Coordinates of C-alpha atoms in Angstrom, one line a residue:
M20 CA 8.1 15.7 99.4
K21 CA 9.8 19.0 100.2
L22 CA 10.7 22.1 98.2
E23 CA 13.5 24.5 99.0
L24 CA 13.9 27.9 97.4
P25 CA 16.5 30.6 97.8
Y26 CA 13.7 33.2 98.2
W27 CA 10.4 33.7 96.4
T28 CA 10.6 35.3 93.0
S29 CA 8.3 35.2 89.9
H30 CA 10.6 32.5 88.5
H31 CA 9.3 30.2 91.3
N32 CA 5.6 30.7 90.9
M33 CA 5.2 27.9 88.5
I34 CA 6.8 25.3 90.8
L35 CA 5.2 26.7 94.0
Y36 CA 1.7 26.7 92.7
S37 CA 2.1 23.4 90.9
L38 CA 3.3 21.8 94.2
L39 CA 0.2 23.2 96.0
Y40 CA -2.0 21.7 93.3
F41 CA -0.1 18.4 93.4
C42 CA -0.4 18.2 97.2
E43 CA -4.1 18.9 97.1
Q44 CA -4.8 16.3 94.5
N45 CA -2.6 13.6 96.2
D46 CA -3.4 14.4 99.8
Q47 CA 0.2 15.3 100.7
V48 CA 1.7 17.9 103.1
F49 CA 2.8 21.1 101.4
D50 CA 6.3 21.6 102.7
V51 CA 8.3 24.6 101.5
S52 CA 11.3 26.2 103.1
F53 CA 13.9 28.8 102.2
N54 CA 17.7 28.3 101.9
A55 CA 19.8 31.3 100.9
K56 CA 22.6 29.0 99.7
I57 CA 20.6 27.9 96.7
A58 CA 21.4 29.8 93.5
T59 CA 19.0 32.5 92.5
G60 CA 16.6 31.1 90.0
G61 CA 17.0 27.6 91.4
A62 CA 15.0 25.3 93.6
I63 CA 15.6 21.8 95.1
L64 CA 12.8 19.2 95.3
Y65 CA 13.3 16.3 97.7
S66 CA 11.3 13.2 96.8
N67 CA 11.8 9.5 97.4
K68 CA 15.3 10.2 99.0
Q69 CA 16.3 12.0 95.8
M70 CA 17.6 15.6 95.4
I71 CA 16.2 17.1 92.2
F72 CA 17.5 20.5 91.2
L73 CA 15.3 22.8 89.2
D74 CA 17.0 25.5 87.2
Y75 CA 14.6 28.3 86.1
S76 CA 17.3 30.6 84.9
D77 CA 16.8 32.5 81.6
N78 CA 20.5 31.7 80.8
M79 CA 21.6 28.7 78.9
L80 CA 24.5 28.3 81.4
F81 CA 23.9 26.0 84.4
I82 CA 23.5 27.8 87.7
D83 CA 24.7 24.8 89.7
N84 CA 26.6 21.6 89.1
P85 CA 24.4 18.7 87.9
E86 CA 26.8 16.2 89.5
K87 CA 25.7 17.3 93.0
Y88 CA 22.2 16.0 92.4
D89 CA 20.3 12.9 91.5
F90 CA 18.5 14.8 88.8
Y91 CA 19.0 18.3 87.3
F92 CA 16.0 19.8 85.4
K93 CA 16.8 23.0 83.4
R94 CA 14.5 25.4 81.7
S95 CA 16.8 26.9 79.0
L96 CA 18.5 23.6 78.1
L97 CA 20.6 23.3 74.9
F98 CA 20.5 20.1 72.9
Q99 CA 24.2 19.3 73.6
D100 CA 23.6 19.6 77.3
Y101 CA 20.8 17.0 77.4
K102 CA 22.6 14.0 78.8
E103 CA 23.2 11.9 81.9
N104 CA 21.0 13.2 84.7
V105 CA 20.0 16.4 83.0
H106 CA 16.5 16.9 81.7
P107 CA 14.5 19.8 80.2
L108 CA 11.9 21.8 82.1
N109 CA 10.6 23.0 78.8
L110 CA 8.8 26.4 78.7
Q111 CA 7.9 28.5 81.7
V112 CA 4.7 30.4 82.6
N113 CA 4.0 32.8 85.4
F114 CA 0.7 31.4 86.7
S115 CA -0.9 30.9 90.1
Y116 CA -3.4 28.6 91.8
K117 CA -5.4 29.6 95.0
A118 CA -2.9 32.4 95.9
L119 CA -4.4 33.2 99.3
K120 CA -4.4 29.5 100.3
L121 CA -0.7 29.4 99.3
L122 CA 0.1 32.4 101.6
M123 CA -1.5 30.6 104.5
K124 CA 0.9 27.7 104.1
F125 CA 3.9 29.9 104.8
N126 CA 5.5 30.5 108.2
F127 CA 5.1 34.1 109.5
K128 CA 8.8 34.7 109.3
D129 CA 8.7 33.9 105.6
L130 CA 5.8 36.2 105.0
I131 CA 7.7 39.1 106.5
N132 CA 11.0 38.3 104.9
K133 CA 11.8 41.3 102.7
T134 CA 13.4 39.1 100.1
N135 CA 9.9 37.5 99.5
R136 CA 8.1 40.8 99.6
T137 CA 7.4 41.4 95.9
E138 CA 5.6 38.1 95.3
I139 CA 3.8 38.2 98.6
V140 CA 2.3 41.6 97.8
R141 CA 1.3 40.3 94.4
A142 CA -0.3 37.2 95.9
M143 CA -2.2 39.4 98.4
D144 CA -3.4 41.7 95.6
Y145 CA -6.6 39.8 95.1
F146 CA -8.5 42.6 93.3
N147 CA -5.5 43.7 91.2
L148 CA -5.5 47.2 92.8
V149 CA -1.8 47.5 93.9
T150 CA 0.3 45.7 91.3
N151 CA 0.3 44.9 87.6
L152 CA 1.0 41.3 88.3
S153 CA -1.8 40.2 90.7
H154 CA -1.5 36.4 91.3
N155 CA -5.3 36.2 91.4
A156 CA -5.4 37.6 87.8
M157 CA -3.3 34.7 86.6
D158 CA -5.0 31.8 88.4
V159 CA -5.0 28.7 86.1
R160 CA -8.6 27.9 87.1
S161 CA -9.7 30.9 85.0
F162 CA -7.8 29.8 81.9
P163 CA -9.7 28.6 78.9
K164 CA -10.7 24.9 78.8
K165 CA -11.1 24.8 75.0
A166 CA -10.0 26.8 72.0
A167 CA -12.3 29.6 70.9
D168 CA -12.6 31.2 67.4
N169 CA -12.1 34.9 67.4
N170 CA -12.0 35.2 63.6
G171 CA -8.2 34.9 63.3
K172 CA -7.3 37.7 65.6
I173 CA -3.5 38.3 66.0
I174 CA -1.9 39.4 69.3
F175 CA 1.6 40.7 70.1
H176 CA 2.0 42.8 73.2
S177 CA 5.7 43.4 73.9
R178 CA 8.3 45.7 75.4
L179 CA 11.7 47.2 74.6
W180 CA 15.0 46.9 76.4
N181 CA 17.2 50.0 76.4
P182 CA 20.7 49.1 75.0
D183 CA 22.1 52.1 76.8
N184 CA 21.3 50.6 80.2
N185 CA 23.8 47.7 79.8
A186 CA 27.6 48.2 79.5
D187 CA 28.2 44.9 77.7
L188 CA 28.7 45.4 74.0
D189 CA 27.2 42.0 73.0
E190 CA 24.1 42.6 75.2
K191 CA 23.7 46.1 73.6
I192 CA 23.7 44.5 70.1
R193 CA 21.3 41.7 71.3
R194 CA 18.9 44.3 72.7
Q195 CA 19.0 46.4 69.5
S196 CA 18.2 43.3 67.4
Q197 CA 15.4 42.3 69.9
N198 CA 13.9 45.8 69.8
E199 CA 14.0 45.9 66.0
F200 CA 12.1 42.7 65.7
R201 CA 9.4 43.7 68.2
I202 CA 8.9 47.1 66.6
E203 CA 8.9 45.9 63.0
A204 CA 6.7 42.9 63.8
C205 CA 4.1 45.3 65.2
R206 CA 4.3 47.6 62.2
I207 CA 4.1 44.8 59.6
I208 CA 1.2 43.1 61.3
K209 CA -0.7 46.3 61.6
S210 CA -0.1 47.2 58.0
N211 CA -1.2 43.7 56.7
F212 CA -4.0 42.7 58.9
K213 CA -7.0 44.5 60.5
N214 CA -8.1 42.0 63.2
V215 CA -5.1 42.6 65.5
S216 CA -4.0 43.7 69.0
V217 CA -0.4 44.7 68.8
G218 CA 1.8 47.3 70.5
I219 CA 4.7 48.1 72.8
F220 CA 4.8 48.9 76.5
P221 CA 4.8 52.7 76.8
D222 CA 8.1 53.4 78.5
E223 CA 10.4 56.3 77.7
L224 CA 12.3 54.4 75.0
A225 CA 9.2 53.2 73.2
K226 CA 7.8 56.8 73.3
K227 CA 10.9 58.0 71.6
I228 CA 11.4 55.4 68.8
A229 CA 8.0 53.8 68.3
P230 CA 5.4 56.4 69.4
E231 CA 2.7 55.1 67.0
L232 CA 2.8 51.6 68.6
L233 CA 2.3 52.5 72.3
L234 CA -0.2 50.3 74.3
D235 CA -2.6 51.9 76.7
I236 CA -0.9 51.6 80.1
K237 CA -4.2 50.2 81.5
S238 CA -4.0 47.3 79.1
T239 CA -0.6 46.1 80.3
S240 CA -1.6 44.7 83.7
K241 CA -1.7 40.9 83.7
K242 CA -5.4 40.9 84.2
E243 CA -6.1 43.1 81.2
Y244 CA -3.5 41.4 79.0
F245 CA -5.1 38.0 79.7
K246 CA -8.5 39.5 78.6
S247 CA -6.9 40.5 75.3
L248 CA -5.2 37.1 75.0
R249 CA -8.5 35.2 75.5
N250 CA -10.0 37.1 72.6
A251 CA -7.1 36.3 70.2
D252 CA -6.2 33.3 68.0
I253 CA -2.6 33.7 66.9
G254 CA 0.2 34.8 69.2
I255 CA 3.5 36.2 68.0
A256 CA 6.6 35.3 70.0
D257 CA 10.3 36.0 70.0
D258 CA 13.2 35.1 72.2
G259 CA 13.3 36.8 75.6
L260 CA 16.4 37.5 77.8
K261 CA 19.5 35.5 77.0
D262 CA 18.0 34.6 73.6
T263 CA 15.9 31.9 75.2
P264 CA 12.1 31.4 74.9
G265 CA 10.3 33.9 77.0
W266 CA 7.2 33.4 79.2
K267 CA 4.8 34.7 76.6
I268 CA 4.9 31.6 74.4
G269 CA 3.8 29.4 77.3
E270 CA 0.9 31.8 78.0
Y271 CA -0.2 31.4 74.4
L272 CA -0.2 27.6 74.8
L273 CA -2.1 27.5 78.0
F274 CA -4.7 29.8 76.5
G275 CA -5.1 27.6 73.4
K276 CA -3.5 29.9 70.8
A277 CA -1.6 29.2 67.6
V278 CA 1.9 30.5 67.6
V279 CA 4.3 32.2 65.2
T280 CA 7.8 32.5 66.7
T281 CA 11.4 33.1 66.1
P282 CA 13.5 29.8 66.1
L283 CA 13.6 28.0 69.5
N284 CA 17.2 27.5 70.6
T285 CA 16.5 25.3 73.6
I286 CA 14.8 21.9 74.1
V287 CA 11.0 21.8 74.3
D288 CA 9.7 18.3 74.4
D289 CA 7.3 17.1 71.7
F290 CA 6.8 20.7 70.5
K291 CA 6.7 20.5 66.7
E292 CA 6.7 22.9 63.8
H293 CA 3.4 22.9 61.7
I294 CA 1.7 21.1 64.6
N295 CA 2.3 23.5 67.5
F296 CA 3.9 26.5 65.9
E297 CA 5.1 28.2 62.7
K298 CA 8.5 30.0 62.7
V299 CA 10.4 32.7 60.8
Q300 CA 14.0 32.0 59.8
N301 CA 15.6 34.3 62.4
R302 CA 15.0 37.4 64.5
S303 CA 15.7 39.6 61.4
A304 CA 13.1 37.8 59.3
Y305 CA 10.0 39.8 60.5
S306 CA 9.1 40.3 56.9
E307 CA 8.1 36.6 56.9
L308 CA 5.4 37.1 59.5
P309 CA 2.5 37.9 57.1
E310 CA 3.2 34.7 55.1
K311 CA 3.2 32.6 58.3
I312 CA 0.1 34.2 59.6
E313 CA -1.7 33.8 56.3
Y314 CA -0.9 30.1 56.4
L315 CA -2.6 29.8 59.8
L316 CA -5.6 31.8 58.7
S317 CA -6.1 29.7 55.5
G318 CA -8.9 27.3 56.2
K319 CA -8.7 28.3 59.9
R320 CA -5.7 26.1 60.5
Y321 CA -5.1 28.2 63.7
L322 CA -8.0 26.3 65.3
E323 CA -6.3 22.9 64.9
V324 CA -3.0 24.3 66.2
A325 CA -4.8 25.9 69.1
E326 CA -6.3 22.5 70.1
N327 CA -2.9 20.9 69.8
N328 CA -1.4 23.5 72.0
L329 CA -4.0 23.2 74.7
K330 CA -3.3 19.5 74.8
W331 CA 0.5 20.1 74.9
S332 CA 0.2 22.6 77.7
E333 CA -2.0 20.4 79.8
S334 CA 0.7 17.7 79.6
Y335 CA 3.8 19.9 80.1
L336 CA 2.8 23.2 81.8
H337 CA -0.5 22.9 83.7
P338 CA -0.1 22.2 87.4
K339 CA -2.2 19.0 87.1
N340 CA 0.8 17.3 85.4
Y341 CA 3.8 19.5 86.0
I342 CA 5.1 17.8 89.2
S343 CA 3.9 14.4 88.0
R344 CA 6.0 14.7 84.9
I345 CA 9.1 15.4 86.9
L346 CA 8.5 12.5 89.3
T347 CA 7.8 10.1 86.4
I348 CA 11.1 10.9 84.8
T349 CA 13.0 10.4 88.1
K350 CA 11.2 7.1 88.6
N351 CA 11.7 5.7 85.1
T352 CA 15.4 6.6 84.8
L353 CA 16.6 5.0 88.0

C-alpha cells in the first residue's frame, strides 16, 4: 500500500495518521510520497493494484475526474453524485496519532520541503508552545473512550469570516449569513441556558460586531479547546466553508457529544436525525436552538445520543477503522 500527496496540509492529517495506525496494526510498511501533480486537497491511495482517489476538498465540486481512477472517495459529496465508482468520505476531523513517530517516517528532503513546513512545525510542537494546532494536542489516544455526563453543558466556539475580504458577491452573502448564525446562536444560547461555553474567536471583526461574545485567546488553541469540549455534552454546529459540514461536527462525535446542527447538505453514511443529531430548519433558524437543546436535555437524552455518536465515530472516523472501511468498499464492489 502506498499513499501519494501533493504536499502535507491539515486536510491530509486524517488520512496520514490513519495510515500510520493501519500499518502499525497490520504490520505493513508505511509508504508515503509527494507528487505536486495531484490536486490540492487530494490524495491517491494505491492498494491491490487499484488507484483510489481521496478528495478532501471543502467544495462540493470534484477536484479531479473520477473516471481516471478505480475508486473516487469524496468528503463533500452531494446525493446526486453518489454513483458508479464514487463513494463518500463522510465527515473530516483534524486529528493525529504518534506525531513524532510519523515525522521519523518521512525522508529528510520532505521534512525540509517548505510546502510541508506548517504541518511539520505543528507535528514537532509536542508541548503546544509554538502553534495553536499542536498535533500532540489532538492525538486520538487521548480522546474519551466513553461518554461522560457534564450536566447538559452546551458548547459552541466559533469564528467569523469577513465578507469584505472576498470579492465574490455570492461569497459575501454566504459569509454574512454564516456570521449571523454564529453570533445569534451564541447570544440565544447564553440568554436561555446557564451551563454553557460559547463564544467567538477574538479577531478584529468579532471585536467590532460582537464584543460581548469574545473568547479568551488562550482558550482557542486546540489543546485548550479540547479541554472545554471534554467537559461539554451538547455541541452546536453549522456549515463551514462552501456550505458543507465543517470539522467541528466530527470532533463532537469523536468526543462523544450530542449534536444540534444546521441541515447537512452532503452524504454522511448512517448518520440519522434523532439518533445522532438534532437539526434546525436552516441557517436562519437559530431561534429554534433552545427547543432542540431542551429536547436533548429532557430526561438526559443527550447521553444516549452521545453513546450513539461514539459508536458511529469509531466506525467511520477513528483511525482504527478509517482505512479498513475504504478498503472494504473497494473489495466488495469489484
